[in-house]
Amino acid sequence: MTNRSVFQIHAWKIRFALAGILLAIPCQTARSEDQTTTKKFKTFKNLPYDKTIKLGKHFQSLDLYAPVSGQQHPIVIWVHGGAWKIGDKRGVDSKPQAFTQHGYLFASINYRLHPQANYDQQAHDIAQAIHWIREHAKVYGGNPNEIFLMGHSAGAHLVALVSTNPVYLKAESLSLKTIKGTILLDGAGYDITERIQTAGPTAKKIYTTVFGTDEKIWKAASPLTYVRANRSIPPFLILHVASRADSRRQSESLGKKLKANRISAKVISARGKTHLTINREIGVQDDIPTQEIFQFLKSIHAPARAR
C-alpha cells in the first residue's frame, strides 16, 4: 500500500469521526432542551379551513394555540393586518402565551391577499374560518358558543366588517350573534369614503388600489354603513394610537355610531404607542392595551381556568 493510500484512509477516518461528532451535538442539545423547556400551550399549525382553493399552506388556513388542559375555553380569533396585501398568521408575537394563560383558545387565521382577492372575498374568508373554528372547537378544547374577533389595521377593518354586515356570516349559515365581542387595534378604514377623501397622496394610493375609485364600493366596504340598532351587532372595544389622527378620527366615528344605535362600544386612546407597537406588545406584561382587552373579554365572559 502506498503512502498516498494510507493518507487517504486516515483522511476518511477523520471525516467520519467529525461527522459523528457533528451529528451527535444536535441530538444532545435537543434532549437537553426537552428536559428544561416547559411547554405552556398546545400548538396546531396550518389547519385548512377551505380545501377547495390551493394557494399554499399559508393561505386559507389557520393556527390554533390551546391551553394545555381543560375544555370549553372561549375562543379569540386573530386577523392580521398588512394593507390587505401582505401579512401572515405567524405574526402573533406574545399573543398565544398571553391568551392561553388567561384560559382562551387563540386562533390566528390567514386569508387571501390582494390582488388575488378583494376586500369582500377576504371578509368571506374570515367568515369561513369562523365557521370552521366553530365546527371544530370542541376537538381543540374550545367553546363554539364563545367566539371573539380581534384584528389590527386592515385586519381591524375586516373584523369590523364581518361584525356589522350580516351577509358574511349568513353565507356560512351563521349570524352576528355568533360573535360575542369584537376588538379593533388601530384601524383607519371604518369609513372608507371619509378615509380616501381626507387622505394624503400615499394613503390615498393604498386605499384606492384596494377599493378602487367608485364611491358605491367605498360605502359598501365601510363597516359604518351597516351599524344598525336591533341587528345583534356585538360589543366593540376600539383601540387606536393616540398620536395618529386618521385612526383616532375613524375610531371615534365608529364608536359614536355604535353607541347611537345602542350598541356597547368603548374607544381607548393608546398613548405612547405606534401603529407597530400597539399590535406587537399585546400580551406583554403591564401593557395597557392588553389590560383593556382582557378587561373587555372578562366583562362578557370570565373563562374558568380549570374545567
PDB file of C-alpha atoms in Angstrom:
ATOM      1  CA  MET A   1       0.000   0.000   0.000  1.00  0.00           C
ATOM      2  CA  THR A   2       1.438   3.403  -0.969  1.00  0.00           C
ATOM      3  CA  ASN A   3       1.888   6.319   1.427  1.00  0.00           C
ATOM      4  CA  ARG A   4      -0.802   8.181  -0.539  1.00  0.00           C
ATOM      5  CA  SER A   5      -3.322   5.348   0.051  1.00  0.00           C
ATOM      6  CA  VAL A   6      -2.564   5.297   3.760  1.00  0.00           C
ATOM      7  CA  PHE A   7      -3.058   9.077   3.902  1.00  0.00           C
ATOM      8  CA  GLN A   8      -6.440   8.809   2.129  1.00  0.00           C
ATOM      9  CA  ILE A   9      -7.639   6.119   4.558  1.00  0.00           C
ATOM     10  CA  HIS A  10      -6.697   8.250   7.572  1.00  0.00           C
ATOM     11  CA  ALA A  11      -8.372  11.294   5.993  1.00  0.00           C
ATOM     12  CA  TRP A  12     -11.661   9.420   5.534  1.00  0.00           C
ATOM     13  CA  LYS A  13     -11.494   8.140   9.146  1.00  0.00           C
ATOM     14  CA  ILE A  14     -11.101  11.729  10.378  1.00  0.00           C
ATOM     15  CA  ARG A  15     -14.046  12.856   8.226  1.00  0.00           C
ATOM     16  CA  PHE A  16     -16.322  10.110   9.581  1.00  0.00           C
ATOM     17  CA  ALA A  17     -15.282  10.902  13.117  1.00  0.00           C
ATOM     18  CA  LEU A  18     -16.031  14.603  12.665  1.00  0.00           C
ATOM     19  CA  ALA A  19     -19.370  13.786  11.049  1.00  0.00           C
ATOM     20  CA  GLY A  20     -20.269  11.611  14.028  1.00  0.00           C
ATOM     21  CA  ILE A  21     -19.420  14.425  16.429  1.00  0.00           C
ATOM     22  CA  LEU A  22     -21.480  16.988  14.465  1.00  0.00           C
ATOM     23  CA  LEU A  23     -24.458  14.645  14.237  1.00  0.00           C
ATOM     24  CA  ALA A  24     -24.313  13.951  17.955  1.00  0.00           C
ATOM     25  CA  ILE A  25     -24.325  17.611  19.013  1.00  0.00           C
ATOM     26  CA  PRO A  26     -27.876  18.497  17.819  1.00  0.00           C
ATOM     27  CA  CYS A  27     -29.286  15.331  19.383  1.00  0.00           C
ATOM     28  CA  GLN A  28     -27.755  16.129  22.736  1.00  0.00           C
ATOM     29  CA  THR A  29     -28.939  19.732  22.545  1.00  0.00           C
ATOM     30  CA  ALA A  30     -32.461  18.653  21.654  1.00  0.00           C
ATOM     31  CA  ARG A  31     -32.602  16.252  24.598  1.00  0.00           C
ATOM     32  CA  SER A  32     -31.330  18.975  26.904  1.00  0.00           C
ATOM     33  CA  GLU A  33     -33.972  21.425  25.627  1.00  0.00           C
ATOM     34  CA  ASP A  34     -36.726  18.840  26.010  1.00  0.00           C
ATOM     35  CA  GLN A  35     -35.723  18.305  29.627  1.00  0.00           C
ATOM     36  CA  THR A  36     -35.535  22.011  30.578  1.00  0.00           C
ATOM     37  CA  THR A  37     -38.276  23.677  28.488  1.00  0.00           C
ATOM     38  CA  THR A  38     -41.810  23.722  29.840  1.00  0.00           C
ATOM     39  CA  LYS A  39     -44.467  23.753  27.158  1.00  0.00           C
ATOM     40  CA  LYS A  40     -47.116  26.256  28.222  1.00  0.00           C
ATOM     41  CA  PHE A  41     -49.661  25.775  25.451  1.00  0.00           C
ATOM     42  CA  LYS A  42     -50.511  23.367  22.656  1.00  0.00           C
ATOM     43  CA  THR A  43     -49.967  24.413  19.046  1.00  0.00           C
ATOM     44  CA  PHE A  44     -51.725  23.186  15.899  1.00  0.00           C
ATOM     45  CA  LYS A  45     -50.341  24.676  12.673  1.00  0.00           C
ATOM     46  CA  ASN A  46     -51.659  25.145   9.130  1.00  0.00           C
ATOM     47  CA  LEU A  47     -55.154  23.755   9.603  1.00  0.00           C
ATOM     48  CA  PRO A  48     -57.017  24.358   6.314  1.00  0.00           C
ATOM     49  CA  TYR A  49     -60.467  25.887   6.609  1.00  0.00           C
ATOM     50  CA  ASP A  50     -61.014  25.682   2.846  1.00  0.00           C
ATOM     51  CA  LYS A  51     -59.532  22.759   0.919  1.00  0.00           C
ATOM     52  CA  THR A  52     -61.083  23.741  -2.409  1.00  0.00           C
ATOM     53  CA  ILE A  53     -58.681  26.597  -3.227  1.00  0.00           C
ATOM     54  CA  LYS A  54     -54.995  25.760  -3.428  1.00  0.00           C
ATOM     55  CA  LEU A  55     -52.841  28.806  -2.747  1.00  0.00           C
ATOM     56  CA  GLY A  56     -50.277  27.198  -0.469  1.00  0.00           C
ATOM     57  CA  LYS A  57     -50.373  26.218   3.172  1.00  0.00           C
ATOM     58  CA  HIS A  58     -50.215  29.808   4.400  1.00  0.00           C
ATOM     59  CA  PHE A  59     -53.459  30.882   2.704  1.00  0.00           C
ATOM     60  CA  GLN A  60     -56.959  29.926   3.856  1.00  0.00           C
ATOM     61  CA  SER A  61     -55.514  28.086   6.803  1.00  0.00           C
ATOM     62  CA  LEU A  62     -55.174  28.848  10.486  1.00  0.00           C
ATOM     63  CA  ASP A  63     -53.043  28.134  13.524  1.00  0.00           C
ATOM     64  CA  LEU A  64     -54.545  27.217  16.892  1.00  0.00           C
ATOM     65  CA  TYR A  65     -52.980  27.748  20.311  1.00  0.00           C
ATOM     66  CA  ALA A  66     -54.755  25.969  23.158  1.00  0.00           C
ATOM     67  CA  PRO A  67     -54.336  25.800  26.939  1.00  0.00           C
ATOM     68  CA  VAL A  68     -52.604  22.583  27.977  1.00  0.00           C
ATOM     69  CA  SER A  69     -55.721  21.275  29.708  1.00  0.00           C
ATOM     70  CA  GLY A  70     -59.436  21.821  30.076  1.00  0.00           C
ATOM     71  CA  GLN A  71     -62.413  22.143  27.787  1.00  0.00           C
ATOM     72  CA  GLN A  72     -64.955  24.801  26.792  1.00  0.00           C
ATOM     73  CA  HIS A  73     -62.352  27.551  26.525  1.00  0.00           C
ATOM     74  CA  PRO A  74     -63.649  30.807  24.979  1.00  0.00           C
ATOM     75  CA  ILE A  75     -62.086  31.489  21.585  1.00  0.00           C
ATOM     76  CA  VAL A  76     -60.294  34.608  20.353  1.00  0.00           C
ATOM     77  CA  ILE A  77     -59.791  34.743  16.578  1.00  0.00           C
ATOM     78  CA  TRP A  78     -56.919  36.971  15.411  1.00  0.00           C
ATOM     79  CA  VAL A  79     -56.860  38.627  11.952  1.00  0.00           C
ATOM     80  CA  HIS A  80     -53.520  40.152  10.926  1.00  0.00           C
ATOM     81  CA  GLY A  81     -53.075  43.466   9.144  1.00  0.00           C
ATOM     82  CA  GLY A  82     -50.903  44.437   6.190  1.00  0.00           C
ATOM     83  CA  ALA A  83     -52.851  46.883   3.978  1.00  0.00           C
ATOM     84  CA  TRP A  84     -54.945  43.953   2.674  1.00  0.00           C
ATOM     85  CA  LYS A  85     -51.888  42.946   0.588  1.00  0.00           C
ATOM     86  CA  ILE A  86     -49.308  41.410   2.927  1.00  0.00           C
ATOM     87  CA  GLY A  87     -49.058  39.744   6.339  1.00  0.00           C
ATOM     88  CA  ASP A  88     -49.270  36.248   7.741  1.00  0.00           C
ATOM     89  CA  LYS A  89     -50.904  34.364  10.604  1.00  0.00           C
ATOM     90  CA  ARG A  90     -47.477  33.552  12.040  1.00  0.00           C
ATOM     91  CA  GLY A  91     -47.012  37.131  13.259  1.00  0.00           C
ATOM     92  CA  VAL A  92     -48.565  36.611  16.688  1.00  0.00           C
ATOM     93  CA  ASP A  93     -45.710  37.752  18.975  1.00  0.00           C
ATOM     94  CA  SER A  94     -46.722  37.259  22.650  1.00  0.00           C
ATOM     95  CA  LYS A  95     -50.422  36.723  21.997  1.00  0.00           C
ATOM     96  CA  PRO A  96     -50.610  32.891  22.164  1.00  0.00           C
ATOM     97  CA  GLN A  97     -48.903  32.764  25.551  1.00  0.00           C
ATOM     98  CA  ALA A  98     -50.992  35.602  26.972  1.00  0.00           C
ATOM     99  CA  PHE A  99     -54.385  34.375  25.779  1.00  0.00           C
ATOM    100  CA  THR A 100     -53.893  30.704  26.578  1.00  0.00           C
ATOM    101  CA  GLN A 101     -52.599  31.659  30.009  1.00  0.00           C
ATOM    102  CA  HIS A 102     -55.869  33.518  30.593  1.00  0.00           C
ATOM    103  CA  GLY A 103     -57.871  30.457  29.561  1.00  0.00           C
ATOM    104  CA  TYR A 104     -58.631  31.258  25.923  1.00  0.00           C
ATOM    105  CA  LEU A 105     -58.210  29.198  22.784  1.00  0.00           C
ATOM    106  CA  PHE A 106     -56.343  31.535  20.402  1.00  0.00           C
ATOM    107  CA  ALA A 107     -56.721  31.173  16.633  1.00  0.00           C
ATOM    108  CA  SER A 108     -54.650  33.092  14.091  1.00  0.00           C
ATOM    109  CA  ILE A 109     -56.022  32.962  10.569  1.00  0.00           C
ATOM    110  CA  ASN A 110     -54.786  33.687   7.082  1.00  0.00           C
ATOM    111  CA  TYR A 111     -56.939  34.985   4.277  1.00  0.00           C
ATOM    112  CA  ARG A 112     -56.332  35.505   0.581  1.00  0.00           C
ATOM    113  CA  LEU A 113     -54.441  38.712  -0.113  1.00  0.00           C
ATOM    114  CA  HIS A 114     -54.955  41.467  -2.657  1.00  0.00           C
ATOM    115  CA  PRO A 115     -54.818  41.255  -5.666  1.00  0.00           C
ATOM    116  CA  GLN A 116     -55.697  37.536  -5.527  1.00  0.00           C
ATOM    117  CA  ALA A 117     -58.782  38.559  -3.552  1.00  0.00           C
ATOM    118  CA  ASN A 118     -60.660  41.797  -2.954  1.00  0.00           C
ATOM    119  CA  TYR A 119     -61.862  43.025   0.438  1.00  0.00           C
ATOM    120  CA  ASP A 120     -65.229  41.307   0.002  1.00  0.00           C
ATOM    121  CA  GLN A 121     -63.621  37.916  -0.644  1.00  0.00           C
ATOM    122  CA  GLN A 122     -61.286  38.472   2.286  1.00  0.00           C
ATOM    123  CA  ALA A 123     -64.267  39.076   4.581  1.00  0.00           C
ATOM    124  CA  HIS A 124     -65.856  35.883   3.257  1.00  0.00           C
ATOM    125  CA  ASP A 125     -62.598  34.036   4.046  1.00  0.00           C
ATOM    126  CA  ILE A 126     -62.799  35.248   7.638  1.00  0.00           C
ATOM    127  CA  ALA A 127     -66.412  34.143   7.947  1.00  0.00           C
ATOM    128  CA  GLN A 128     -65.477  30.757   6.519  1.00  0.00           C
ATOM    129  CA  ALA A 129     -62.669  30.440   9.070  1.00  0.00           C
ATOM    130  CA  ILE A 130     -65.137  31.306  11.847  1.00  0.00           C
ATOM    131  CA  HIS A 131     -67.436  28.556  10.606  1.00  0.00           C
ATOM    132  CA  TRP A 132     -64.567  26.015  10.607  1.00  0.00           C
ATOM    133  CA  ILE A 133     -63.431  27.022  14.085  1.00  0.00           C
ATOM    134  CA  ARG A 134     -66.968  26.783  15.406  1.00  0.00           C
ATOM    135  CA  GLU A 135     -67.422  23.315  13.890  1.00  0.00           C
ATOM    136  CA  HIS A 136     -64.102  22.005  15.243  1.00  0.00           C
ATOM    137  CA  ALA A 137     -63.855  23.963  18.503  1.00  0.00           C
ATOM    138  CA  LYS A 138     -64.575  21.055  20.829  1.00  0.00           C
ATOM    139  CA  VAL A 139     -61.817  18.947  19.273  1.00  0.00           C
ATOM    140  CA  TYR A 140     -59.272  21.517  20.479  1.00  0.00           C
ATOM    141  CA  GLY A 141     -60.934  22.320  23.815  1.00  0.00           C
ATOM    142  CA  GLY A 142     -62.835  25.399  22.673  1.00  0.00           C
ATOM    143  CA  ASN A 143     -66.379  26.593  23.258  1.00  0.00           C
ATOM    144  CA  PRO A 144     -68.137  27.146  19.900  1.00  0.00           C
ATOM    145  CA  ASN A 145     -70.641  29.469  21.562  1.00  0.00           C
ATOM    146  CA  GLU A 146     -67.990  31.871  22.907  1.00  0.00           C
ATOM    147  CA  ILE A 147     -66.204  33.391  19.912  1.00  0.00           C
ATOM    148  CA  PHE A 148     -64.480  36.798  19.897  1.00  0.00           C
ATOM    149  CA  LEU A 149     -62.837  38.577  16.951  1.00  0.00           C
ATOM    150  CA  MET A 150     -59.714  40.737  17.065  1.00  0.00           C
ATOM    151  CA  GLY A 151     -57.819  42.437  14.243  1.00  0.00           C
ATOM    152  CA  HIS A 152     -55.103  45.002  13.600  1.00  0.00           C
ATOM    153  CA  SER A 153     -55.019  47.684  10.883  1.00  0.00           C
ATOM    154  CA  ALA A 154     -56.506  46.152   7.700  1.00  0.00           C
ATOM    155  CA  GLY A 155     -57.428  43.177   9.865  1.00  0.00           C
ATOM    156  CA  ALA A 156     -59.375  45.565  12.119  1.00  0.00           C
ATOM    157  CA  HIS A 157     -61.331  46.788   9.086  1.00  0.00           C
ATOM    158  CA  LEU A 158     -62.171  43.224   8.016  1.00  0.00           C
ATOM    159  CA  VAL A 159     -63.122  42.172  11.544  1.00  0.00           C
ATOM    160  CA  ALA A 160     -65.367  45.230  11.914  1.00  0.00           C
ATOM    161  CA  LEU A 161     -66.977  44.483   8.557  1.00  0.00           C
ATOM    162  CA  VAL A 162     -67.733  40.853   9.441  1.00  0.00           C
ATOM    163  CA  SER A 163     -69.103  42.007  12.819  1.00  0.00           C
ATOM    164  CA  THR A 164     -71.518  44.572  11.326  1.00  0.00           C
ATOM    165  CA  ASN A 165     -72.541  43.317   7.884  1.00  0.00           C
ATOM    166  CA  PRO A 166     -74.542  40.095   8.389  1.00  0.00           C
ATOM    167  CA  VAL A 167     -74.104  38.804   4.823  1.00  0.00           C
ATOM    168  CA  TYR A 168     -70.704  37.230   5.509  1.00  0.00           C
ATOM    169  CA  LEU A 169     -71.724  35.050   8.425  1.00  0.00           C
ATOM    170  CA  LYS A 170     -75.092  34.373   6.793  1.00  0.00           C
ATOM    171  CA  ALA A 171     -73.244  32.819   3.845  1.00  0.00           C
ATOM    172  CA  GLU A 172     -71.841  30.326   6.379  1.00  0.00           C
ATOM    173  CA  SER A 173     -75.275  29.655   7.943  1.00  0.00           C
ATOM    174  CA  LEU A 174     -74.303  31.790  10.935  1.00  0.00           C
ATOM    175  CA  SER A 175     -75.410  35.176  12.271  1.00  0.00           C
ATOM    176  CA  LEU A 176     -73.921  38.184  14.026  1.00  0.00           C
ATOM    177  CA  LYS A 177     -74.964  36.511  17.291  1.00  0.00           C
ATOM    178  CA  THR A 178     -72.086  34.083  16.660  1.00  0.00           C
ATOM    179  CA  ILE A 179     -69.659  36.865  17.651  1.00  0.00           C
ATOM    180  CA  LYS A 180     -69.686  37.708  21.364  1.00  0.00           C
ATOM    181  CA  GLY A 181     -67.305  40.660  21.126  1.00  0.00           C
ATOM    182  CA  THR A 182     -65.034  42.476  18.673  1.00  0.00           C
ATOM    183  CA  ILE A 183     -61.651  44.086  19.369  1.00  0.00           C
ATOM    184  CA  LEU A 184     -60.078  46.550  16.937  1.00  0.00           C
ATOM    185  CA  LEU A 185     -56.434  47.665  17.005  1.00  0.00           C
ATOM    186  CA  ASP A 186     -55.596  50.950  15.260  1.00  0.00           C
ATOM    187  CA  GLY A 187     -57.754  50.602  12.181  1.00  0.00           C
ATOM    188  CA  ALA A 188     -58.287  53.590   9.918  1.00  0.00           C
ATOM    189  CA  GLY A 189     -60.766  52.140   7.433  1.00  0.00           C
ATOM    190  CA  TYR A 190     -64.131  52.019   9.147  1.00  0.00           C
ATOM    191  CA  ASP A 191     -65.460  54.735   6.828  1.00  0.00           C
ATOM    192  CA  ILE A 192     -63.622  54.167   3.542  1.00  0.00           C
ATOM    193  CA  THR A 193     -65.217  57.169   1.833  1.00  0.00           C
ATOM    194  CA  GLU A 194     -64.068  59.610   4.509  1.00  0.00           C
ATOM    195  CA  ARG A 195     -60.642  57.969   4.659  1.00  0.00           C
ATOM    196  CA  ILE A 196     -59.966  58.305   0.933  1.00  0.00           C
ATOM    197  CA  GLN A 197     -61.370  61.823   0.690  1.00  0.00           C
ATOM    198  CA  THR A 198     -59.148  63.106   3.525  1.00  0.00           C
ATOM    199  CA  ALA A 199     -56.034  61.023   2.831  1.00  0.00           C
ATOM    200  CA  GLY A 200     -52.694  62.277   1.609  1.00  0.00           C
ATOM    201  CA  PRO A 201     -51.242  61.010  -1.680  1.00  0.00           C
ATOM    202  CA  THR A 202     -49.548  57.907  -0.224  1.00  0.00           C
ATOM    203  CA  ALA A 203     -52.503  56.722   1.873  1.00  0.00           C
ATOM    204  CA  LYS A 204     -54.950  57.542  -0.912  1.00  0.00           C
ATOM    205  CA  LYS A 205     -52.999  55.328  -3.322  1.00  0.00           C
ATOM    206  CA  ILE A 206     -53.017  52.449  -0.819  1.00  0.00           C
ATOM    207  CA  TYR A 207     -56.776  52.662  -0.348  1.00  0.00           C
ATOM    208  CA  THR A 208     -57.745  53.227  -3.993  1.00  0.00           C
ATOM    209  CA  THR A 209     -55.534  50.314  -5.060  1.00  0.00           C
ATOM    210  CA  VAL A 210     -57.660  48.039  -2.872  1.00  0.00           C
ATOM    211  CA  PHE A 211     -61.073  49.755  -3.005  1.00  0.00           C
ATOM    212  CA  GLY A 212     -60.943  51.446  -6.423  1.00  0.00           C
ATOM    213  CA  THR A 213     -62.429  54.826  -7.270  1.00  0.00           C
ATOM    214  CA  ASP A 214     -66.163  54.019  -7.173  1.00  0.00           C
ATOM    215  CA  GLU A 215     -67.805  55.683  -4.171  1.00  0.00           C
ATOM    216  CA  LYS A 216     -70.502  52.985  -4.134  1.00  0.00           C
ATOM    217  CA  ILE A 217     -67.804  50.412  -3.421  1.00  0.00           C
ATOM    218  CA  TRP A 218     -66.310  52.666  -0.750  1.00  0.00           C
ATOM    219  CA  LYS A 219     -69.650  52.783   1.027  1.00  0.00           C
ATOM    220  CA  ALA A 220     -70.195  49.032   0.663  1.00  0.00           C
ATOM    221  CA  ALA A 221     -66.734  48.367   2.105  1.00  0.00           C
ATOM    222  CA  SER A 222     -67.283  50.578   5.170  1.00  0.00           C
ATOM    223  CA  PRO A 223     -68.320  48.933   8.467  1.00  0.00           C
ATOM    224  CA  LEU A 224     -70.016  52.211   9.465  1.00  0.00           C
ATOM    225  CA  THR A 225     -72.536  51.644   6.673  1.00  0.00           C
ATOM    226  CA  TYR A 226     -74.021  48.600   8.415  1.00  0.00           C
ATOM    227  CA  VAL A 227     -74.332  49.783  12.004  1.00  0.00           C
ATOM    228  CA  ARG A 228     -77.989  49.411  12.966  1.00  0.00           C
ATOM    229  CA  ALA A 229     -79.879  49.012  16.199  1.00  0.00           C
ATOM    230  CA  ASN A 230     -81.522  45.617  16.799  1.00  0.00           C
ATOM    231  CA  ARG A 231     -79.101  43.861  14.418  1.00  0.00           C
ATOM    232  CA  SER A 232     -77.334  41.772  17.096  1.00  0.00           C
ATOM    233  CA  ILE A 233     -74.058  43.580  16.470  1.00  0.00           C
ATOM    234  CA  PRO A 234     -71.633  42.511  19.234  1.00  0.00           C
ATOM    235  CA  PRO A 235     -69.971  44.826  21.780  1.00  0.00           C
ATOM    236  CA  PHE A 236     -66.863  46.616  20.500  1.00  0.00           C
ATOM    237  CA  LEU A 237     -63.548  47.560  22.073  1.00  0.00           C
ATOM    238  CA  ILE A 238     -61.808  50.040  19.765  1.00  0.00           C
ATOM    239  CA  LEU A 239     -58.181  50.935  20.457  1.00  0.00           C
ATOM    240  CA  HIS A 240     -56.166  53.450  18.473  1.00  0.00           C
ATOM    241  CA  VAL A 241     -52.775  55.150  18.645  1.00  0.00           C
ATOM    242  CA  ALA A 242     -53.247  58.468  20.441  1.00  0.00           C
ATOM    243  CA  SER A 243     -50.965  60.409  18.111  1.00  0.00           C
ATOM    244  CA  ARG A 244     -52.372  59.031  14.853  1.00  0.00           C
ATOM    245  CA  ALA A 245     -55.068  61.428  13.654  1.00  0.00           C
ATOM    246  CA  ASP A 246     -56.631  59.208  10.982  1.00  0.00           C
ATOM    247  CA  SER A 247     -57.137  56.163  13.202  1.00  0.00           C
ATOM    248  CA  ARG A 248     -58.337  58.379  16.078  1.00  0.00           C
ATOM    249  CA  ARG A 249     -60.930  60.038  13.865  1.00  0.00           C
ATOM    250  CA  GLN A 250     -62.129  56.770  12.355  1.00  0.00           C
ATOM    251  CA  SER A 251     -62.229  55.000  15.732  1.00  0.00           C
ATOM    252  CA  GLU A 252     -64.216  57.792  17.355  1.00  0.00           C
ATOM    253  CA  SER A 253     -66.674  57.895  14.444  1.00  0.00           C
ATOM    254  CA  LEU A 254     -67.315  54.165  14.644  1.00  0.00           C
ATOM    255  CA  GLY A 255     -67.666  54.274  18.419  1.00  0.00           C
ATOM    256  CA  LYS A 256     -70.079  57.190  18.220  1.00  0.00           C
ATOM    257  CA  LYS A 257     -72.310  55.474  15.673  1.00  0.00           C
ATOM    258  CA  LEU A 258     -72.319  52.199  17.613  1.00  0.00           C
ATOM    259  CA  LYS A 259     -73.363  53.997  20.795  1.00  0.00           C
ATOM    260  CA  ALA A 260     -76.024  55.993  18.931  1.00  0.00           C
ATOM    261  CA  ASN A 261     -77.546  52.673  17.919  1.00  0.00           C
ATOM    262  CA  ARG A 262     -77.452  51.323  21.483  1.00  0.00           C
ATOM    263  CA  ILE A 263     -74.514  49.002  20.823  1.00  0.00           C
ATOM    264  CA  SER A 264     -71.877  48.737  23.530  1.00  0.00           C
ATOM    265  CA  ALA A 265     -68.632  50.395  22.435  1.00  0.00           C
ATOM    266  CA  LYS A 266     -65.544  51.618  24.242  1.00  0.00           C
ATOM    267  CA  VAL A 267     -62.888  53.697  22.473  1.00  0.00           C
ATOM    268  CA  ILE A 268     -59.401  53.743  24.007  1.00  0.00           C
ATOM    269  CA  SER A 269     -56.675  56.206  23.012  1.00  0.00           C
ATOM    270  CA  ALA A 270     -53.346  54.392  23.489  1.00  0.00           C
ATOM    271  CA  ARG A 271     -50.651  56.869  24.469  1.00  0.00           C
ATOM    272  CA  GLY A 272     -47.012  56.177  23.766  1.00  0.00           C
ATOM    273  CA  LYS A 273     -47.838  53.607  21.100  1.00  0.00           C
ATOM    274  CA  THR A 274     -47.169  53.429  17.377  1.00  0.00           C
ATOM    275  CA  HIS A 275     -49.085  51.577  14.704  1.00  0.00           C
ATOM    276  CA  LEU A 276     -46.499  48.805  15.099  1.00  0.00           C
ATOM    277  CA  THR A 277     -46.183  48.597  18.882  1.00  0.00           C
ATOM    278  CA  ILE A 278     -49.906  48.671  19.681  1.00  0.00           C
ATOM    279  CA  ASN A 279     -50.021  45.294  17.937  1.00  0.00           C
ATOM    280  CA  ARG A 280     -46.603  43.852  18.780  1.00  0.00           C
ATOM    281  CA  GLU A 281     -46.897  44.490  22.522  1.00  0.00           C
ATOM    282  CA  ILE A 282     -50.266  42.809  23.068  1.00  0.00           C
ATOM    283  CA  GLY A 283     -49.565  40.173  25.698  1.00  0.00           C
ATOM    284  CA  VAL A 284     -46.546  41.957  27.165  1.00  0.00           C
ATOM    285  CA  GLN A 285     -46.646  42.371  30.939  1.00  0.00           C
ATOM    286  CA  ASP A 286     -48.020  45.757  32.129  1.00  0.00           C
ATOM    287  CA  ASP A 287     -49.147  46.691  28.597  1.00  0.00           C
ATOM    288  CA  ILE A 288     -52.209  48.915  28.997  1.00  0.00           C
ATOM    289  CA  PRO A 289     -53.996  47.907  25.743  1.00  0.00           C
ATOM    290  CA  THR A 290     -53.551  44.271  26.810  1.00  0.00           C
ATOM    291  CA  GLN A 291     -55.152  45.049  30.166  1.00  0.00           C
ATOM    292  CA  GLU A 292     -58.056  46.763  28.420  1.00  0.00           C
ATOM    293  CA  ILE A 293     -58.554  43.745  26.158  1.00  0.00           C
ATOM    294  CA  PHE A 294     -58.718  41.231  28.984  1.00  0.00           C
ATOM    295  CA  GLN A 295     -60.982  43.507  30.999  1.00  0.00           C
ATOM    296  CA  PHE A 296     -63.301  43.718  27.967  1.00  0.00           C
ATOM    297  CA  LEU A 297     -63.288  39.945  27.493  1.00  0.00           C
ATOM    298  CA  LYS A 298     -63.869  39.351  31.184  1.00  0.00           C
ATOM    299  CA  SER A 299     -66.834  41.739  31.181  1.00  0.00           C
ATOM    300  CA  ILE A 300     -68.515  39.481  28.634  1.00  0.00           C
ATOM    301  CA  HIS A 301     -67.240  36.111  29.747  1.00  0.00           C
ATOM    302  CA  ALA A 302     -64.868  35.153  32.563  1.00  0.00           C
ATOM    303  CA  PRO A 303     -63.240  31.865  31.478  1.00  0.00           C
ATOM    304  CA  ALA A 304     -62.723  29.163  34.043  1.00  0.00           C
ATOM    305  CA  ARG A 305     -59.087  28.157  34.158  1.00  0.00           C
ATOM    306  CA  ALA A 306     -59.749  24.574  35.166  1.00  0.00           C
ATOM    307  CA  ARG A 307     -62.639  22.635  33.671  1.00  0.00           C
TER     308      ARG A 307
END
